[in-house]
Coordinates of N, CA and C in Angstrom, one line a residue:
M1 N 0.9 -1.2 0.0 CA 0.0 0.0 0.1 C 0.9 1.3 0.0
T2 N 0.4 2.2 -0.8 CA 1.2 3.5 -0.9 C 0.3 4.6 -0.2
K3 N 0.7 5.0 1.0 CA -0.2 5.9 1.9 C 0.3 7.3 1.5
E4 N -0.8 8.2 1.5 CA -0.5 9.6 1.4 C -1.7 10.3 2.1
K5 N -1.6 11.6 2.3 CA -2.7 12.4 2.8 C -3.9 12.5 1.7
V6 N -5.1 12.0 2.1 CA -6.2 12.0 1.1 C -7.3 12.8 1.8
D7 N -8.3 13.2 0.8 CA -9.5 13.8 1.2 C -10.5 12.8 0.7
I8 N -11.5 12.3 1.6 CA -12.5 11.4 1.3 C -13.4 11.9 0.1
Q9 N -13.7 13.3 0.3 CA -14.5 14.0 -0.6 C -14.1 13.8 -2.0
D10 N -12.8 14.1 -2.2 CA -12.1 14.0 -3.5 C -12.2 12.6 -4.1
I11 N -12.0 11.7 -3.2 CA -12.1 10.3 -3.6 C -13.4 9.9 -4.1
I12 N -14.4 10.4 -3.4 CA -15.9 10.2 -3.8 C -16.2 10.7 -5.1
K13 N -15.8 12.1 -5.2 CA -16.1 12.9 -6.4 C -15.4 12.2 -7.6
D14 N -14.2 11.7 -7.5 CA -13.6 11.0 -8.6 C -14.2 9.7 -8.9
S15 N -14.7 9.1 -8.0 CA -15.4 7.7 -8.2 C -16.8 8.0 -8.9
I16 N -17.4 9.0 -8.4 CA -18.7 9.3 -9.1 C -18.5 9.6 -10.6
E17 N -17.4 10.6 -10.8 CA -17.1 10.9 -12.1 C -16.8 9.7 -13.0
T18 N -16.1 8.7 -12.5 CA -15.8 7.6 -13.3 C -17.1 6.7 -13.7
L19 N -18.1 6.9 -12.8 CA -19.3 6.1 -13.2 C -20.6 6.9 -13.7
Y20 N -20.3 8.2 -13.8 CA -21.3 9.1 -14.1 C -22.2 8.6 -15.3
Q21 N -21.5 8.4 -16.4 CA -22.0 8.1 -17.7 C -22.9 6.8 -17.6
Q22 N -22.3 5.8 -16.8 CA -22.9 4.5 -16.6 C -24.4 4.8 -16.0
A23 N -24.4 5.6 -15.0 CA -25.5 6.0 -14.1 C -26.6 6.6 -15.0
K24 N -26.1 7.7 -15.8 CA -26.9 8.4 -16.6 C -27.5 7.7 -17.7
E25 N -26.8 6.7 -18.3 CA -27.5 5.9 -19.3 C -28.5 5.0 -18.8
K26 N -28.4 4.7 -17.6 CA -29.5 3.8 -16.9 C -30.5 4.6 -16.2
G27 N -30.4 5.9 -16.2 CA -31.4 6.9 -15.6 C -31.4 6.9 -14.1
I28 N -30.2 6.7 -13.6 CA -30.0 6.6 -12.1 C -29.4 8.0 -11.5
K29 N -30.0 8.5 -10.6 CA -29.6 9.7 -10.0 C -28.6 9.5 -8.8
I30 N -27.5 10.2 -8.8 CA -26.6 10.0 -7.7 C -26.4 11.3 -7.0
V31 N -26.6 11.2 -5.7 CA -26.6 12.4 -4.9 C -25.5 12.3 -3.8
F32 N -24.6 13.2 -3.7 CA -23.4 13.2 -2.8 C -23.6 14.3 -1.7
I33 N -23.6 13.9 -0.4 CA -23.7 14.7 0.7 C -22.4 14.7 1.5
P34 N -21.6 15.7 1.3 CA -20.2 15.6 1.9 C -20.3 16.2 3.4
D35 N -19.3 15.8 4.2 CA -19.1 16.3 5.4 C -17.9 17.3 5.4
R36 N -18.2 18.6 5.3 CA -17.1 19.5 5.0 C -16.1 19.6 6.1
F37 N -16.4 19.0 7.3 CA -15.4 18.9 8.3 C -14.6 17.7 8.4
A38 N -14.7 16.8 7.5 CA -13.9 15.6 7.4 C -12.5 16.0 7.1
P39 N -11.5 15.5 8.1 CA -10.2 15.9 7.8 C -9.5 15.0 6.7
K40 N -8.4 15.4 6.2 CA -7.6 14.5 5.3 C -6.9 13.5 6.4
F41 N -6.6 12.4 5.8 CA -6.0 11.2 6.5 C -5.1 10.5 5.6
E42 N -4.3 9.6 6.3 CA -3.2 8.8 5.6 C -4.0 7.5 5.1
A43 N -3.9 7.3 3.8 CA -4.5 6.2 3.2 C -4.0 6.0 1.7
D44 N -4.3 4.9 1.3 CA -3.9 4.5 -0.2 C -5.1 5.0 -1.1
R45 N -4.8 6.1 -1.7 CA -5.9 6.8 -2.5 C -6.5 5.8 -3.5
D46 N -5.5 5.2 -4.3 CA -6.0 4.2 -5.4 C -7.0 3.2 -4.8
K47 N -6.5 2.6 -3.8 CA -7.3 1.5 -3.1 C -8.6 1.9 -2.7
L48 N -8.7 3.1 -2.2 CA -10.0 3.6 -1.6 C -11.0 4.0 -2.9
I49 N -10.4 4.5 -4.0 CA -11.2 4.6 -5.1 C -11.7 3.4 -5.5
Q50 N -11.0 2.3 -5.5 CA -11.5 1.0 -5.8 C -12.6 0.6 -5.0
V51 N -12.6 0.8 -3.7 CA -13.6 0.4 -2.8 C -14.9 1.3 -3.3
V52 N -14.8 2.6 -3.4 CA -15.9 3.4 -3.6 C -16.4 3.1 -5.1
V53 N -15.6 2.9 -6.0 CA -16.2 2.6 -7.4 C -16.9 1.3 -7.4
N54 N -16.5 0.3 -6.6 CA -17.1 -1.0 -6.5 C -18.5 -0.8 -5.9
L55 N -18.6 0.0 -4.8 CA -19.8 0.0 -4.1 C -20.9 0.8 -4.9
I56 N -20.4 1.9 -5.6 CA -21.3 2.7 -6.5 C -21.7 1.9 -7.7
S57 N -20.8 1.1 -8.2 CA -21.0 0.2 -9.5 C -22.1 -0.8 -9.1
N58 N -22.0 -1.4 -7.9 CA -22.9 -2.4 -7.5 C -24.3 -1.8 -7.3
A59 N -24.2 -0.5 -6.7 CA -25.6 0.1 -6.4 C -26.3 0.4 -7.9
I60 N -25.5 0.9 -8.8 CA -26.0 1.1 -10.1 C -26.6 -0.2 -10.7
K61 N -25.9 -1.4 -10.6 CA -26.4 -2.7 -11.1 C -27.8 -3.0 -10.5
Y62 N -27.8 -2.8 -9.2 CA -29.1 -3.2 -8.5 C -30.3 -2.4 -8.5
C63 N -30.0 -1.0 -9.0 CA -31.2 -0.1 -9.1 C -31.9 -0.3 -10.3
E64 N -33.2 -0.1 -10.2 CA -34.1 -0.2 -11.5 C -33.8 1.1 -12.4
A65 N -33.8 0.7 -13.6 CA -33.5 1.8 -14.6 C -34.6 2.8 -14.6
D66 N -34.1 4.1 -14.7 CA -35.1 5.3 -14.7 C -35.8 5.5 -13.3
R67 N -35.6 4.8 -12.3 CA -36.2 5.0 -11.0 C -35.1 4.9 -9.9
G68 N -33.9 4.6 -10.2 CA -32.9 4.5 -9.1 C -32.4 5.7 -8.7
E69 N -32.0 5.7 -7.5 CA -31.4 6.8 -6.8 C -30.3 6.2 -5.8
I70 N -29.2 6.8 -5.8 CA -28.0 6.5 -4.9 C -27.6 7.7 -4.2
Q71 N -27.6 7.5 -2.9 CA -27.1 8.6 -2.0 C -25.7 8.2 -1.4
I72 N -24.8 9.1 -1.4 CA -23.5 8.9 -0.8 C -23.3 10.0 0.1
A73 N -22.9 9.5 1.3 CA -22.7 10.5 2.4 C -21.5 10.2 3.3
T74 N -20.8 11.2 3.7 CA -19.7 11.1 4.6 C -19.9 11.8 5.8
H75 N -19.4 11.2 7.0 CA -19.7 11.8 8.3 C -18.3 11.6 9.0
Y76 N -17.9 12.6 9.7 CA -16.7 12.5 10.6 C -17.2 12.6 12.0
V77 N -16.7 11.6 12.7 CA -17.2 11.3 14.1 C -16.1 10.8 15.0
E78 N -15.6 11.5 15.9 CA -14.6 11.2 16.9 C -13.5 10.3 16.3
G79 N -12.8 10.8 15.4 CA -11.5 10.1 14.9 C -11.7 9.1 13.7
A80 N -13.0 9.1 13.3 CA -13.2 8.2 12.2 C -14.1 8.9 11.0
I81 N -14.0 8.4 9.8 CA -14.8 8.9 8.7 C -15.6 7.7 8.3
Y82 N -16.9 8.1 8.3 CA -18.0 7.1 7.8 C -18.3 7.4 6.5
T83 N -18.4 6.6 5.5 CA -18.8 6.7 4.2 C -19.9 5.8 3.9
S84 N -21.1 6.1 3.4 CA -22.2 5.3 3.2 C -22.6 5.5 1.7
I85 N -22.9 4.4 1.0 CA -23.6 4.5 -0.3 C -24.9 3.6 -0.1
Q86 N -25.9 4.4 -0.4 CA -27.4 3.9 -0.1 C -28.0 3.8 -1.5
D87 N -28.7 2.7 -1.8 CA -29.5 2.8 -3.0 C -30.9 2.4 -2.7
N88 N -31.9 2.5 -3.7 CA -33.2 2.2 -3.7 C -33.4 0.8 -4.5
G89 N -32.4 0.1 -4.6 CA -32.5 -1.1 -5.5 C -33.2 -2.3 -4.9
A90 N -32.8 -3.4 -5.3 CA -33.4 -4.7 -4.9 C -33.4 -5.2 -3.4
G91 N -32.2 -4.7 -2.9 CA -32.0 -5.2 -1.5 C -31.5 -6.6 -1.4
I92 N -31.0 -7.0 -0.2 CA -30.3 -8.2 0.0 C -31.1 -8.9 1.2
A93 N -31.4 -10.2 1.1 CA -32.2 -11.0 2.1 C -31.2 -11.1 3.3
K94 N -31.8 -11.0 4.6 CA -31.0 -11.0 5.8 C -30.1 -12.3 5.8
E95 N -30.5 -13.5 5.3 CA -29.7 -14.7 5.5 C -28.5 -14.5 4.5
F96 N -28.4 -13.7 3.6 CA -27.3 -13.6 2.7 C -26.2 -12.4 3.1
Q97 N -26.8 -11.5 4.0 CA -26.0 -10.3 4.3 C -24.7 -10.6 5.0
R98 N -24.6 -11.6 5.8 CA -23.3 -12.0 6.4 C -22.3 -12.7 5.5
L99 N -22.8 -13.2 4.3 CA -22.0 -13.8 3.4 C -21.5 -13.1 2.2
I100 N -22.2 -11.9 2.0 CA -21.8 -11.1 0.7 C -20.3 -10.6 0.6
F101 N -19.6 -10.5 1.7 CA -18.3 -10.2 1.7 C -17.3 -11.4 1.4
D102 N -17.9 -12.6 1.3 CA -17.1 -13.8 1.1 C -16.7 -13.8 -0.5
K103 N -15.5 -14.3 -0.8 CA -15.2 -14.5 -2.2 C -16.1 -15.4 -2.9
F104 N -16.4 -14.9 -4.1 CA -17.3 -15.6 -5.1 C -18.6 -15.8 -4.6
F105 N -19.1 -15.2 -3.5 CA -20.5 -15.3 -3.1 C -21.3 -14.5 -4.0
Q106 N -22.5 -15.1 -4.3 CA -23.6 -14.2 -5.0 C -24.8 -14.8 -4.5
A107 N -25.7 -13.9 -4.0 CA -27.0 -14.5 -3.5 C -27.8 -15.0 -4.6
E108 N -28.4 -16.2 -4.3 CA -29.1 -16.8 -5.3 C -30.7 -16.5 -4.8
D109 N -31.4 -15.7 -5.6 CA -32.7 -15.4 -5.3 C -33.4 -15.3 -6.7
Q110 N -34.2 -16.3 -6.9 CA -34.9 -16.4 -8.2 C -35.9 -15.4 -8.5
T111 N -36.3 -14.6 -7.5 CA -37.3 -13.6 -7.7 C -36.7 -12.3 -8.2
I112 N -35.5 -12.2 -8.2 CA -34.8 -10.9 -8.5 C -33.8 -11.2 -9.6
K113 N -34.0 -10.6 -10.7 CA -33.0 -10.7 -11.8 C -31.7 -9.9 -11.5
K114 N -30.6 -10.7 -11.5 CA -29.5 -9.9 -11.1 C -28.4 -9.9 -12.1
P115 N -27.6 -8.9 -12.3 CA -26.6 -8.8 -13.3 C -25.5 -9.8 -12.9
K116 N -24.7 -10.2 -13.9 CA -23.6 -11.1 -13.7 C -22.4 -10.4 -13.0
G117 N -21.6 -11.0 -12.3 CA -20.5 -10.4 -11.7 C -19.5 -11.5 -11.3
S118 N -18.3 -11.1 -10.8 CA -17.3 -12.3 -10.5 C -17.5 -12.7 -9.1
G119 N -18.2 -11.8 -8.2 CA -18.3 -12.3 -6.8 C -17.1 -11.8 -6.0
L120 N -16.2 -11.1 -6.6 CA -14.9 -10.7 -5.9 C -15.0 -9.3 -5.3
G121 N -15.8 -8.3 -6.0 CA -15.8 -6.9 -5.6 C -15.9 -6.5 -4.1
L122 N -16.9 -7.2 -3.4 CA -17.1 -6.9 -2.0 C -16.0 -7.5 -1.3
A123 N -15.5 -8.7 -1.4 CA -14.5 -9.4 -0.7 C -13.3 -8.6 -0.9
I124 N -12.9 -8.0 -2.1 CA -11.7 -7.1 -2.2 C -11.9 -5.8 -1.4
S125 N -13.1 -5.2 -1.6 CA -13.4 -3.9 -0.8 C -13.2 -4.2 0.7
K126 N -13.7 -5.3 1.2 CA -13.5 -5.6 2.6 C -12.1 -5.7 3.0
K127 N -11.3 -6.3 2.1 CA -9.9 -6.5 2.5 C -9.1 -5.3 2.4
I128 N -9.4 -4.3 1.5 CA -8.8 -3.0 1.4 C -9.2 -2.2 2.6
V129 N -10.5 -2.2 3.0 CA -10.9 -1.4 4.2 C -10.2 -2.0 5.5
E130 N -10.1 -3.2 5.7 CA -9.5 -3.8 6.8 C -8.0 -3.5 6.8
L131 N -7.3 -3.4 5.6 CA -5.9 -3.2 5.6 C -5.7 -1.6 6.1
H132 N -6.8 -0.8 5.9 CA -6.7 0.5 6.5 C -7.2 0.6 7.9
Q133 N -7.3 -0.5 8.6 CA -7.8 -0.7 10.0 C -9.3 -0.2 10.1
G134 N -10.1 -0.4 9.1 CA -11.5 0.0 9.1 C -12.3 -1.1 9.1
Q135 N -13.7 -0.9 8.9 CA -14.7 -1.9 8.9 C -15.7 -1.5 7.8
I136 N -16.4 -2.6 7.3 CA -17.4 -2.4 6.2 C -18.6 -3.4 6.6
W137 N -19.7 -2.8 6.4 CA -21.0 -3.5 6.7 C -22.1 -3.1 5.7
V138 N -23.1 -3.8 5.8 CA -24.4 -3.7 5.0 C -25.6 -3.6 6.0
E139 N -26.5 -2.8 5.6 CA -27.8 -2.9 6.1 C -28.8 -2.9 4.9
S140 N -29.7 -3.9 4.8 CA -30.5 -4.0 3.7 C -31.8 -4.8 3.9
E141 N -32.8 -4.5 3.1 CA -34.1 -5.1 3.2 C -34.6 -5.4 1.8
V142 N -35.0 -6.6 1.5 CA -35.4 -7.0 0.2 C -36.6 -6.0 -0.2
G143 N -36.4 -5.4 -1.5 CA -37.4 -4.4 -2.0 C -37.2 -3.1 -1.5
H144 N -36.4 -2.8 -0.6 CA -36.1 -1.4 -0.1 C -34.6 -0.9 -0.2
G145 N -33.8 -1.7 -0.9 CA -32.5 -1.2 -1.2 C -31.4 -1.7 -0.2
S146 N -30.2 -1.1 -0.4 CA -29.2 -1.4 0.5 C -28.3 -0.3 0.8
K147 N -27.7 -0.3 2.1 CA -26.9 0.8 2.5 C -25.6 0.1 3.0
F148 N -24.5 0.3 2.2 CA -23.2 -0.1 2.6 C -22.4 0.9 3.2
T149 N -21.9 0.7 4.4 CA -21.1 1.7 5.1 C -19.6 1.2 5.4
F150 N -18.7 2.1 5.2 CA -17.3 1.7 5.7 C -16.8 2.8 6.5
M151 N -16.0 2.4 7.5 CA -15.5 3.4 8.5 C -13.9 3.3 8.5
L152 N -13.3 4.4 8.4 CA -11.9 4.4 8.3 C -11.4 5.3 9.5
P153 N -10.5 4.8 10.3 CA -9.9 5.6 11.4 C -9.1 6.8 10.8
V154 N -9.1 7.8 11.5 CA -8.2 9.1 11.1 C -7.2 9.2 12.1
F155 N -5.9 8.9 11.6 CA -4.8 9.0 12.4 C -4.0 10.3 12.3

């Protein structure tokens, strides 16, 4: 890992820019709510962009065309920055939520048509977050979307 002083707001803006055209083509709105008090911190910028791009890309995949909305927010609280990516997509059943960060896991639910993927994105994202001494988790309900949050300590 190559650590440098990074600004989570810049990482998120660059990630949104990378996926803007894909979201626009699918008719999905992306809203970013930054915490202007979030400090810069030591991290591997490219690796964090990989995490954010993966989470936004997944949200785009699982949102319904022309009705999807993704809300990204950052919050600085007592020595940590929390970043959440919330969508109004298909959602994830409770029994699969603890497994989705495992390599190659893809929830099998015949009622929801899912796009193909490798099953590696969330496992890689989890590893990157943990290498930064952070945590990542999901809150989700089938039919009501998902909210992925990761916390990174600020040293």
